[in-house]
Coordinates of C-alpha atoms in Angstrom, one line a residue:
Chain C
X874 CA 0.0 0.1 0.1
X875 CA 1.2 3.4 -0.9
X876 CA 0.3 6.4 1.3
X877 CA 0.9 10.1 0.5
X878 CA 1.0 12.4 3.3
X879 CA 0.7 16.2 2.3
X880 CA 2.1 18.6 4.8
X881 CA 4.5 16.6 7.1
X882 CA 3.7 18.6 10.2
X883 CA 2.3 18.1 13.6
X884 CA -1.1 16.7 11.9
X885 CA 0.4 15.1 9.0
X886 CA 3.7 13.8 10.9
X887 CA 1.3 12.4 13.7
X888 CA -1.0 10.7 11.1
X889 CA 2.0 9.1 9.7
X890 CA 3.4 7.6 13.1
X891 CA -0.4 6.2 13.5
X892 CA -0.5 4.9 10.1
X893 CA 2.9 3.2 10.4
X894 CA 1.7 1.1 13.3
X895 CA -1.8 0.4 11.9
X896 CA 0.1 -0.4 8.4
X897 CA 3.7 -1.8 8.8
X898 CA 3.8 -2.6 5.1
X899 CA 2.6 0.6 3.7
X900 CA 5.2 2.8 2.2
X901 CA 4.7 6.4 3.2
X902 CA 5.6 9.3 0.9
X903 CA 6.0 12.8 2.2
X904 CA 5.1 16.2 0.7
X905 CA 6.0 19.5 2.0
X906 CA 6.7 22.9 0.5
X907 CA 9.5 23.3 3.1
X908 CA 12.7 20.9 2.2
X909 CA 13.6 21.3 5.9
X910 CA 10.8 19.6 7.0
X911 CA 11.1 16.7 4.4
X912 CA 14.5 16.2 5.6
X913 CA 13.8 16.4 9.4
X914 CA 10.5 13.8 8.5
X915 CA 13.0 11.2 6.9
X916 CA 15.3 11.6 9.9
X917 CA 12.7 10.8 12.5
X918 CA 11.4 8.2 10.0
X919 CA 7.7 9.8 9.7
X920 CA 8.0 9.0 5.8
X921 CA 9.9 6.3 4.0
X922 CA 10.4 8.8 1.0
X923 CA 10.0 12.1 -0.4
X924 CA 7.2 12.0 -2.8
X925 CA 6.7 13.3 -6.3
X926 CA 3.8 13.8 -8.7
X927 CA 4.0 10.5 -10.3
X928 CA 3.3 9.0 -6.7
X929 CA -0.3 10.7 -6.2
X930 CA -1.4 8.7 -9.3
X931 CA -0.2 5.3 -7.5
X932 CA -1.2 6.5 -4.2
X933 CA -4.0 4.3 -2.3
X934 CA -4.6 6.8 0.5
X935 CA -3.4 10.7 0.1
X936 CA -3.8 12.5 3.6
X937 CA -3.9 16.1 3.0
X938 CA -2.6 18.2 6.0
X939 CA -1.7 21.7 5.0
X940 CA -3.1 25.2 5.5
X941 CA -7.1 25.2 4.6
X942 CA -6.3 27.8 1.9
X943 CA -3.5 25.6 0.5
X944 CA -5.8 22.7 0.6
X945 CA -8.5 24.5 -1.3
X946 CA -6.2 25.4 -3.9
X947 CA -4.5 22.0 -4.2
X948 CA -7.5 19.5 -3.8
X949 CA -9.5 19.7 -7.2
X950 CA -5.9 19.0 -9.0
X951 CA -4.9 16.2 -6.4
X952 CA -8.5 14.7 -6.9
X953 CA -8.0 14.5 -10.6
X954 CA -4.8 12.8 -10.4
X955 CA -5.7 9.9 -8.1
X956 CA -6.7 6.5 -9.4
X957 CA -9.9 5.1 -9.6
X958 CA -9.8 3.4 -5.9
X959 CA -7.5 5.9 -4.4
X960 CA -8.9 8.0 -1.6
X961 CA -8.0 11.8 -0.4
X962 CA -8.5 12.4 3.2
X963 CA -8.3 16.2 4.4
X964 CA -8.1 17.2 7.9
X965 CA -8.9 21.1 7.6
X966 CA -10.3 23.0 10.3
X967 CA -13.1 24.6 8.1
X968 CA -15.2 22.2 6.1
X969 CA -17.4 24.4 3.8
X970 CA -15.0 25.8 1.3
X971 CA -13.1 22.8 1.1
X972 CA -16.3 20.8 0.2
X973 CA -17.5 23.3 -2.4
X974 CA -14.3 23.4 -4.0
X975 CA -14.9 19.8 -5.2
X976 CA -18.7 19.5 -5.2
X977 CA -18.7 19.2 -8.8
X978 CA -15.8 17.2 -9.3
X979 CA -16.0 14.0 -11.5
X980 CA -13.8 12.2 -8.8
X981 CA -15.6 13.6 -5.6
X982 CA -16.3 10.1 -4.4
X983 CA -12.7 9.8 -3.9
X984 CA -12.4 12.4 -1.4
X985 CA -13.6 12.0 2.3
X986 CA -13.8 15.5 4.1
X987 CA -12.5 15.3 7.8
X988 CA -11.8 17.4 10.6
X989 CA -10.0 15.4 13.3
X990 CA -10.0 17.6 16.7
X991 CA -6.6 16.8 17.7
X992 CA -3.6 19.2 18.0
X993 CA -1.2 21.2 20.1
X994 CA -0.1 24.4 20.1
X995 CA 3.4 23.3 18.4
X996 CA 4.0 22.7 14.6
X997 CA 6.3 21.2 12.1
X998 CA 7.4 17.7 11.9
X999 CA 9.2 17.7 15.3
X1000 CA 5.8 18.5 16.9
X1001 CA 4.3 14.9 15.4
X1002 CA 3.5 12.5 18.5
X1003 CA 2.3 9.2 18.7
X1004 CA -1.4 8.2 19.5
X1005 CA -2.3 12.3 18.8
X1006 CA -5.6 10.8 17.6
X1007 CA -6.3 8.3 20.3
X1008 CA -9.6 9.2 21.8
X1009 CA -10.3 12.4 19.9
X1010 CA -13.3 13.2 17.7
X1011 CA -13.0 12.9 14.1
X1012 CA -16.0 15.1 12.3
X1013 CA -16.7 13.8 9.0
X1014 CA -18.7 15.9 6.0
X1015 CA -20.9 14.8 3.4
X1016 CA -20.0 11.4 4.1
X1017 CA -22.7 10.3 1.4
X1018 CA -20.5 11.7 -1.3
X1019 CA -17.6 9.3 -0.8
X1020 CA -17.6 6.0 -2.2
X1021 CA -19.0 3.2 0.1
X1022 CA -15.5 1.3 -0.1
X1023 CA -13.4 4.2 0.5
X1024 CA -15.6 5.3 3.5
X1025 CA -15.2 1.7 5.0
X1026 CA -11.5 2.0 4.3
X1027 CA -11.2 5.1 6.1
X1028 CA -13.3 4.3 9.1
X1029 CA -11.1 1.2 9.7
X1030 CA -8.2 3.0 10.0
X1031 CA -9.8 5.9 12.1
X1032 CA -11.4 3.1 14.5
X1033 CA -7.9 1.7 15.0
X1034 CA -6.5 4.9 15.8
X1035 CA -9.1 5.4 18.5
X1036 CA -11.0 8.0 17.0
X1037 CA -14.8 8.7 17.4
X1038 CA -16.6 9.7 14.4
X1039 CA -19.4 12.2 14.2
X1040 CA -21.2 13.2 10.8
X1041 CA -22.2 16.6 10.1
X1042 CA -22.6 19.0 7.2
X1043 CA -20.2 21.4 6.4
X1044 CA -21.8 24.2 7.4
X1045 CA -23.2 23.1 11.0
X1046 CA -19.3 22.2 11.2
X1047 CA -18.3 25.8 10.6
X1048 CA -20.6 27.4 12.8
X1049 CA -20.3 24.9 15.8
X1050 CA -16.3 25.0 15.4
X1051 CA -16.3 28.8 15.5
X1052 CA -17.4 28.4 19.2
X1053 CA -15.4 25.6 20.5
X1054 CA -12.2 26.3 18.7
X1055 CA -11.6 29.4 16.4
X1056 CA -13.1 31.5 19.1
X1057 CA -10.9 30.0 21.8
X1058 CA -7.7 30.7 19.7
X1059 CA -8.8 34.4 19.3
X1060 CA -9.5 35.0 23.1
X1061 CA -6.3 33.5 23.8
X1062 CA -4.4 35.7 20.8
X1063 CA -5.7 38.7 22.4
X1064 CA -5.2 37.8 25.9
X1065 CA -1.5 37.4 25.1
X1066 CA -1.4 40.7 23.2
X1067 CA -3.3 42.7 26.0
X1068 CA -0.8 41.4 28.8
X1069 CA 2.2 41.7 26.5
X1070 CA 1.2 45.4 25.3
X1071 CA 1.0 46.2 29.0
X1072 CA 3.9 44.5 30.7
X1073 CA 6.6 46.0 28.7
X1074 CA 9.1 44.6 31.1
X1075 CA 8.7 41.2 30.6
X1076 CA 10.4 40.0 33.7
X1077 CA 7.0 41.4 35.4
X1078 CA 5.0 38.6 33.5
X1079 CA 7.7 35.9 34.2
X1080 CA 7.4 36.8 37.9
X1081 CA 3.5 36.9 38.2
X1082 CA 2.2 34.7 35.8
X1083 CA 0.7 31.6 37.1
X1084 CA -0.4 28.0 35.5
X1085 CA -3.6 29.6 35.1
X1086 CA -2.4 32.5 32.7
X1087 CA -0.3 29.8 30.9
X1088 CA -3.2 27.5 30.3
X1089 CA -5.7 30.4 29.1
X1090 CA -2.7 31.8 26.8
X1091 CA -1.5 28.6 25.5
X1092 CA -3.0 28.8 22.1
X1093 CA -1.6 32.1 21.5
X1094 CA 1.6 30.0 20.6
X1095 CA -0.2 28.7 17.5
X1096 CA 0.9 29.0 14.1
X1097 CA -0.2 32.2 12.0
X1098 CA 0.2 30.4 8.8
X1099 CA -2.4 28.0 10.1
X1100 CA -4.5 30.1 11.6
X1101 CA -4.9 33.1 9.1
X1102 CA -6.6 31.1 6.3
X1103 CA -8.9 29.4 9.0
X1104 CA -10.0 32.6 10.3
X1105 CA -10.4 34.0 6.6
X1106 CA -12.5 31.0 5.4
X1107 CA -14.9 30.9 8.6
X1108 CA -15.0 34.6 8.7
X1109 CA -18.8 35.0 9.0
X1110 CA -19.0 32.5 11.8
X1111 CA -15.9 33.8 13.7
X1112 CA -17.3 37.4 13.5
X1113 CA -20.6 36.2 15.2
X1114 CA -18.8 34.5 17.8
X1115 CA -16.6 37.4 18.5
X1116 CA -19.2 39.9 18.7
X1117 CA -21.2 37.6 21.5
X1118 CA -17.9 37.3 23.4
X1119 CA -17.4 40.6 23.3
X1120 CA -21.0 41.5 24.5
X1121 CA -20.6 39.1 27.2
X1122 CA -17.0 40.8 28.3
X1123 CA -19.0 44.1 28.1
X1124 CA -21.7 43.2 30.4
X1125 CA -19.4 41.6 32.8
X1126 CA -17.4 44.9 32.9
X1127 CA -20.8 47.1 33.4
X1128 CA -21.7 44.7 36.2
X1129 CA -18.3 45.5 37.7
X1130 CA -18.7 49.2 37.3
X1131 CA -22.1 49.0 38.8
X1132 CA -20.9 47.3 41.9
X1133 CA -23.3 44.4 41.0
X1134 CA -21.4 41.9 42.5
X1135 CA -24.4 39.4 43.0
X1136 CA -24.5 39.6 39.1
X1137 CA -20.9 38.7 39.0
X1138 CA -21.1 36.1 41.4
X1139 CA -24.1 34.7 39.2
X1140 CA -22.3 34.9 36.4
X1141 CA -19.5 32.6 37.2
X1142 CA -21.6 30.4 39.1
X1143 CA -23.5 29.7 35.8
X1144 CA -20.5 29.2 33.7
X1145 CA -19.1 26.7 36.2
X1146 CA -21.5 24.4 34.5
X1147 CA -18.7 24.1 32.3
X1148 CA -17.1 21.5 34.7
X1149 CA -19.9 19.2 34.0
X1150 CA -19.9 19.4 30.1
X1151 CA -16.0 19.1 30.1
X1152 CA -16.1 16.0 32.4
X1153 CA -17.3 13.8 29.5
X1154 CA -15.1 15.1 26.9
X1155 CA -11.8 12.8 26.5
X1156 CA -9.2 15.9 26.3
X1157 CA -6.6 15.1 28.6
X1158 CA -4.5 12.9 26.7
X1159 CA -2.2 15.4 25.2
Chain I
X686 CA 5.2 24.6 67.6
X687 CA 1.6 26.0 67.0
X688 CA 0.3 26.4 63.5
X689 CA -3.2 27.6 62.7
X690 CA -4.8 27.3 59.4
X691 CA -7.7 29.5 58.5
X692 CA -9.5 28.3 55.7
X693 CA -8.6 24.5 55.0
X694 CA -9.3 24.7 51.3
X695 CA -6.8 24.2 48.4
X696 CA -4.4 26.7 49.5
X697 CA -4.7 26.1 53.1
X698 CA -4.7 22.5 52.9
X699 CA -1.6 22.2 50.6
X700 CA 0.2 24.6 52.7
X701 CA -0.5 22.4 55.7
X702 CA 0.7 19.3 53.7
X703 CA 4.1 21.1 53.2
X704 CA 4.6 22.4 56.6
X705 CA 3.9 18.9 58.1
X706 CA 6.7 18.0 56.0
X707 CA 8.9 20.6 57.0
X708 CA 8.0 20.8 60.6
X709 CA 7.0 17.4 61.6
X710 CA 6.6 18.2 65.3
X711 CA 4.2 20.8 64.6
X712 CA 0.6 20.9 65.9
X713 CA -1.5 21.8 63.1
X714 CA -5.1 23.5 63.8
X715 CA -7.7 23.9 61.2
X716 CA -10.2 26.7 61.1
X717 CA -12.8 26.8 58.5
X718 CA -16.6 28.1 58.2
X719 CA -17.6 25.1 56.7
X720 CA -18.0 22.1 59.4
X721 CA -17.6 19.4 56.5
X722 CA -14.4 20.9 55.3
X723 CA -12.9 20.7 58.7
X724 CA -14.0 17.0 58.9
X725 CA -12.6 16.2 55.8
X726 CA -9.2 18.0 56.6
X727 CA -9.1 15.9 59.8
X728 CA -9.8 12.6 57.7
X729 CA -7.3 13.6 55.2
X730 CA -4.8 14.2 58.1
X731 CA -4.3 17.9 56.6
X732 CA -4.7 19.1 60.4
X733 CA -4.4 17.6 63.5
X734 CA -7.0 19.6 65.4
X735 CA -9.8 21.8 65.0
X736 CA -9.0 25.3 66.1
X737 CA -10.6 27.4 68.6
X738 CA -10.1 31.2 69.5
X739 CA -7.7 30.5 72.3
X740 CA -5.5 28.6 70.0
X741 CA -4.7 31.9 67.9
X742 CA -3.4 33.4 71.2
X743 CA -0.8 30.6 71.3
X744 CA -0.2 30.0 67.5
X745 CA 3.5 30.8 66.3
X746 CA 2.2 31.1 62.7
X747 CA -1.2 31.6 61.5
X748 CA -1.6 31.0 57.8
X749 CA -4.8 32.9 56.5
X750 CA -6.3 31.5 53.3
X751 CA -9.8 32.7 53.2
X752 CA -11.4 34.8 50.3
X753 CA -10.3 38.3 50.3
X754 CA -13.3 39.9 51.5
X755 CA -13.3 37.5 54.3
X756 CA -9.5 38.2 55.0
X757 CA -10.0 41.9 55.2
X758 CA -12.7 41.3 57.7
X759 CA -11.0 38.9 60.0
X760 CA -7.4 40.1 59.9
X761 CA -7.2 43.2 61.8
X762 CA -9.0 41.1 64.8
X763 CA -6.7 38.2 64.6
X764 CA -3.6 40.3 64.6
X765 CA -4.8 41.9 67.8
X766 CA -5.0 38.3 69.3
X767 CA -1.5 36.7 68.1
X768 CA 1.4 36.8 71.0
X769 CA 4.3 39.0 70.6
X770 CA 6.1 36.8 68.4
X771 CA 3.3 35.4 66.6
X772 CA 3.5 35.4 62.8
X773 CA 0.0 35.8 60.4
X774 CA 0.7 35.1 56.9
X775 CA -2.0 35.7 54.2
X776 CA -2.3 34.2 51.0
X777 CA -4.8 36.6 49.2
X778 CA -5.0 37.6 45.2
X779 CA -5.1 41.3 46.3
X780 CA -2.7 42.7 48.5
X781 CA -3.8 46.9 48.7
X782 CA -6.7 46.3 50.9
X783 CA -5.7 43.8 53.1
X784 CA -2.5 46.0 53.4
X785 CA -4.4 49.2 54.2
X786 CA -6.7 47.1 56.5
X787 CA -3.8 46.8 58.9
X788 CA -1.5 50.0 58.0
X789 CA -2.2 51.2 61.4
X790 CA -2.3 48.4 63.5
X791 CA -0.1 48.1 67.0
X792 CA 0.9 44.7 65.6
X793 CA 1.6 45.4 61.9
X794 CA 4.9 43.9 62.4
X795 CA 3.2 40.5 63.3
X796 CA 1.8 40.2 59.7
X797 CA 3.4 39.3 56.4
X798 CA 1.4 40.3 53.4
X799 CA 1.9 37.3 50.6
X800 CA 0.5 36.1 47.5
X801 CA 1.7 32.4 46.4
X802 CA 1.0 32.3 42.8
X803 CA 0.0 29.1 42.9
X804 CA -3.3 27.0 42.9
X805 CA -5.5 24.9 40.4
X806 CA -9.2 25.5 39.2
X807 CA -10.5 23.2 42.2
X808 CA -11.4 24.0 45.8
X809 CA -11.9 22.8 49.0
X810 CA -9.6 20.1 51.1
X811 CA -9.9 17.6 48.7
X812 CA -8.4 19.7 46.2
X813 CA -5.1 20.2 48.5
X814 CA -2.1 18.6 47.0
X815 CA 1.4 17.7 47.9
X816 CA 4.1 20.3 46.7
X817 CA 1.6 23.0 45.2
X818 CA 4.2 25.9 46.2
X819 CA 7.2 24.0 44.7
X820 CA 8.9 26.3 42.1
X821 CA 6.4 28.8 42.5
X822 CA 6.6 32.6 43.0
X823 CA 5.4 34.1 46.1
X824 CA 5.0 37.9 45.8
X825 CA 5.5 39.5 49.4
X826 CA 4.2 43.0 49.9
X827 CA 5.5 45.8 52.2
X828 CA 8.2 43.4 53.7
X829 CA 9.8 46.3 55.7
X830 CA 6.7 46.5 57.9
X831 CA 7.2 42.8 59.3
X832 CA 9.5 42.4 62.2
X833 CA 12.7 41.1 61.0
X834 CA 12.7 37.6 62.7
X835 CA 9.2 37.0 61.4
X836 CA 10.5 37.8 58.0
X837 CA 13.4 35.4 58.6
X838 CA 11.1 32.5 59.9
X839 CA 8.7 32.8 56.8
X840 CA 11.5 33.1 54.4
X841 CA 12.9 29.9 55.8
X842 CA 9.7 28.2 55.1
X843 CA 9.0 29.5 51.8
X844 CA 12.3 28.5 50.9
X845 CA 11.8 24.8 51.9
X846 CA 8.9 24.6 50.2
X847 CA 10.9 25.9 46.7
X848 CA 9.2 28.9 46.3
X849 CA 10.9 32.1 44.6
X850 CA 10.3 35.5 46.4
X851 CA 9.5 38.8 44.7
X852 CA 9.0 41.9 46.6
X853 CA 6.3 44.4 45.3
X854 CA 4.0 47.2 46.7
X855 CA 0.3 46.2 47.1
X856 CA -0.4 48.9 44.3
X857 CA 1.8 47.6 41.5
X858 CA 1.1 43.8 42.7
X859 CA -2.6 44.7 42.2
X860 CA -2.0 46.3 39.0
X861 CA 0.0 43.7 37.2
X862 CA -1.8 40.8 38.7
X863 CA -4.9 42.2 37.1
X864 CA -3.1 41.2 33.4
X865 CA -1.8 38.1 34.1
X866 CA -4.2 36.5 36.6
X867 CA -7.5 38.3 37.0
X868 CA -8.1 39.0 33.4
X869 CA -7.5 35.4 32.3
X870 CA -10.3 34.4 34.5
X871 CA -12.5 36.7 33.1
X872 CA -11.6 35.8 29.5
X873 CA -12.2 32.1 30.2
X874 CA -15.4 32.8 32.2
X875 CA -16.9 34.8 29.3
X876 CA -15.4 32.2 27.0
X877 CA -17.3 29.5 28.5
X878 CA -20.4 31.6 29.0
X879 CA -20.6 32.5 25.1
X880 CA -20.1 28.8 24.3
X881 CA -22.8 27.4 26.7
X882 CA -25.2 30.2 25.6
X883 CA -24.8 29.1 22.0
X884 CA -24.6 25.8 22.2
X885 CA -28.0 24.7 23.9
X886 CA -27.5 21.4 23.1
X887 CA -24.5 20.3 25.1
X888 CA -23.9 17.0 23.0
X889 CA -22.3 19.5 20.2
X890 CA -19.7 21.1 22.5
X891 CA -19.3 17.5 24.0
X892 CA -18.6 16.3 20.4
X893 CA -16.3 19.0 19.1
X894 CA -14.5 20.7 21.7
X895 CA -10.6 20.0 21.7
X896 CA -7.7 20.4 24.0
X897 CA -7.6 23.7 23.0
X898 CA -11.1 24.6 24.1
X899 CA -10.1 22.8 27.5
X900 CA -7.2 24.8 28.3
X901 CA -8.6 28.1 27.4
X902 CA -11.8 27.4 29.3
X903 CA -10.3 25.8 32.3
X904 CA -10.3 28.7 34.6
X905 CA -13.9 29.0 34.2
X906 CA -14.4 26.1 36.8
X907 CA -13.0 28.2 39.4
X908 CA -14.8 29.1 42.5
X909 CA -17.2 32.4 42.3
X910 CA -16.8 32.5 46.4
X911 CA -13.3 33.2 45.8
X912 CA -13.3 35.3 42.7
X913 CA -16.2 37.6 43.6
X914 CA -14.4 39.5 46.0
X915 CA -11.1 39.6 44.2
X916 CA -12.7 41.3 41.4
X917 CA -14.5 43.5 43.8
X918 CA -11.1 44.6 45.3
X919 CA -9.5 45.1 42.4
X920 CA -11.8 46.5 40.3
X921 CA -10.5 49.7 38.8
X922 CA -7.3 47.6 37.7
X923 CA -9.8 44.7 36.4
X924 CA -12.1 47.3 34.5
X925 CA -8.7 48.9 33.0
X926 CA -7.4 45.7 31.7
X927 CA -11.0 44.3 30.4
X928 CA -11.2 47.7 28.4
X929 CA -8.0 46.9 26.7
X930 CA -8.9 43.4 26.1
X931 CA -12.0 44.3 24.9
X932 CA -10.3 47.0 22.4
X933 CA -8.1 44.2 21.1
X934 CA -10.7 41.6 20.3
X935 CA -12.7 44.7 18.7
X936 CA -9.6 45.5 16.5
X937 CA -9.0 41.8 15.7
X938 CA -12.8 41.7 14.5
X939 CA -12.6 44.9 12.5
X940 CA -9.4 43.4 10.5
X941 CA -11.4 40.6 9.8
X942 CA -14.5 42.4 8.6
X943 CA -11.9 44.5 6.4
X944 CA -10.4 41.6 5.1
X945 CA -7.2 42.8 6.5
X946 CA -5.5 39.2 6.6
X947 CA -1.9 40.4 6.4
X948 CA -3.2 42.5 9.8
X949 CA -4.5 39.3 11.3
X950 CA -1.1 37.5 10.5
X951 CA 1.0 39.9 12.0
X952 CA -1.2 40.1 15.2
X953 CA -0.8 36.5 15.8
X954 CA 2.9 36.5 14.7
X955 CA 3.6 39.2 17.2
X956 CA 1.7 37.5 20.1
X957 CA 3.6 34.2 19.4
X958 CA 6.3 36.3 21.2
X959 CA 4.4 34.6 24.1
X960 CA 6.4 31.4 23.7
X961 CA 9.7 32.7 24.7
X962 CA 8.4 34.8 27.7
X963 CA 6.5 31.6 29.1
X964 CA 9.5 29.5 28.1
X965 CA 11.3 30.7 31.5
X966 CA 8.5 30.5 33.9
X967 CA 8.2 27.4 36.1
X968 CA 4.4 26.9 35.8
X969 CA 4.2 23.3 34.5
X970 CA 4.5 21.6 37.8
X971 CA 0.6 21.0 38.4

């Protein structure tokens, strides 16, 4: 079996690690716009070979793990090249544009639109880890548009990686993910920005920051290359979440200004509900 | 040696665990407004006895770990009761009001104003953990107002717990801590609120939330009993940080609306600097 991994960073590299375990006989070919990443991926044994165009045509599976703007650009061409029973799986954090980019494609059935909800704030092949996908949710969109045998093939791999599958249409995916992922990143980036701006003397941050700050600001370490196109593609949903978030912050500030401490207490107590919600989520593995 | 721990929750209970190791012969007396907490603290061996008023007068050290409004109320009386070489140490997340509450007190030199930057989102005696203070920063305010011998006694204990000490005036403490701690809590609480409000069907959150959301929303599990009086006491600083945070979020939203993706990229790249800032911070112990 020949597998191509396009984008051999955290997501692609971790996928490769899992695939090597599940399919020990598979040959894995890596693609990346950064030659250093390919070199590192070979050294780390994430891939067996550097891929070329002819490999795409022979590939049984192509795993596309590049920023979502590049994915939208690359997918129609790639899909045109795969063999009849070849399968392309993507891993983008937005799903509407990627699905519409191939909606009328002659080989649409060779593509499975996925979003494995897994990752860390790090990037590049050195960030790849074993078992990244174990216990994580994989959102599959428009599953009915993928050939049944190829669905089966993908689901078998995902099951072996320990992923739970949820089916959703691309629009619902993009709307919900704006709340639970995209907004978290912006709230974290802007928290980091606010504190950095204020504390010109970094020593003060160093001295007073605790694990609470670290946790809340962790996502502000994320890659702008990955996140700029996500925000661009999911702009309208993200703006809506941002407006609601800003309104809630504003209301909290107004309560403080008005000495409405009962209201402040209530807001926090109501939101403590998040404990129960998070309890059931298998998030703590990374 | 007799030690009183007033408020036998996460902070007081973890302090007790450390003190028992450092001073195996010390008798530890617990105080708490919640009889269940006292019972649990005895069962968990966090304390040796339940304390009473007469104990305060005999105590060598009193560690005050209750919400900051209760601390401001209780401190002047407690300080009036301690013996000549008794020492009261507090652990409040705000320092101005607590320091001014005893600024003219006849026994001011028996008090050391502290803020150990340590904790988790959990509370109560069952949340107490070993080594909570190891590697953490302890901010000491107005150190010059504490009797030299009592300073020495406290610093010796803090050193044995592995804490790094920083000295600061109460106003600077409250201003800086608003950025690196209080604002993080509000950003996290309001993130939780925004998502809960939107996702009436909790199943959607459950399915799509990843470790990034969990990390960013972790502080929204924190206790309203502890945090309401902190926000009240540090209102002006907190409002200032909130205004700057809201402005930054608004500017990010405007960039998105105007399709200024270069600006969005730049914001994130600039804020990635937080990686370097956080690298030096010994935060990862809990």
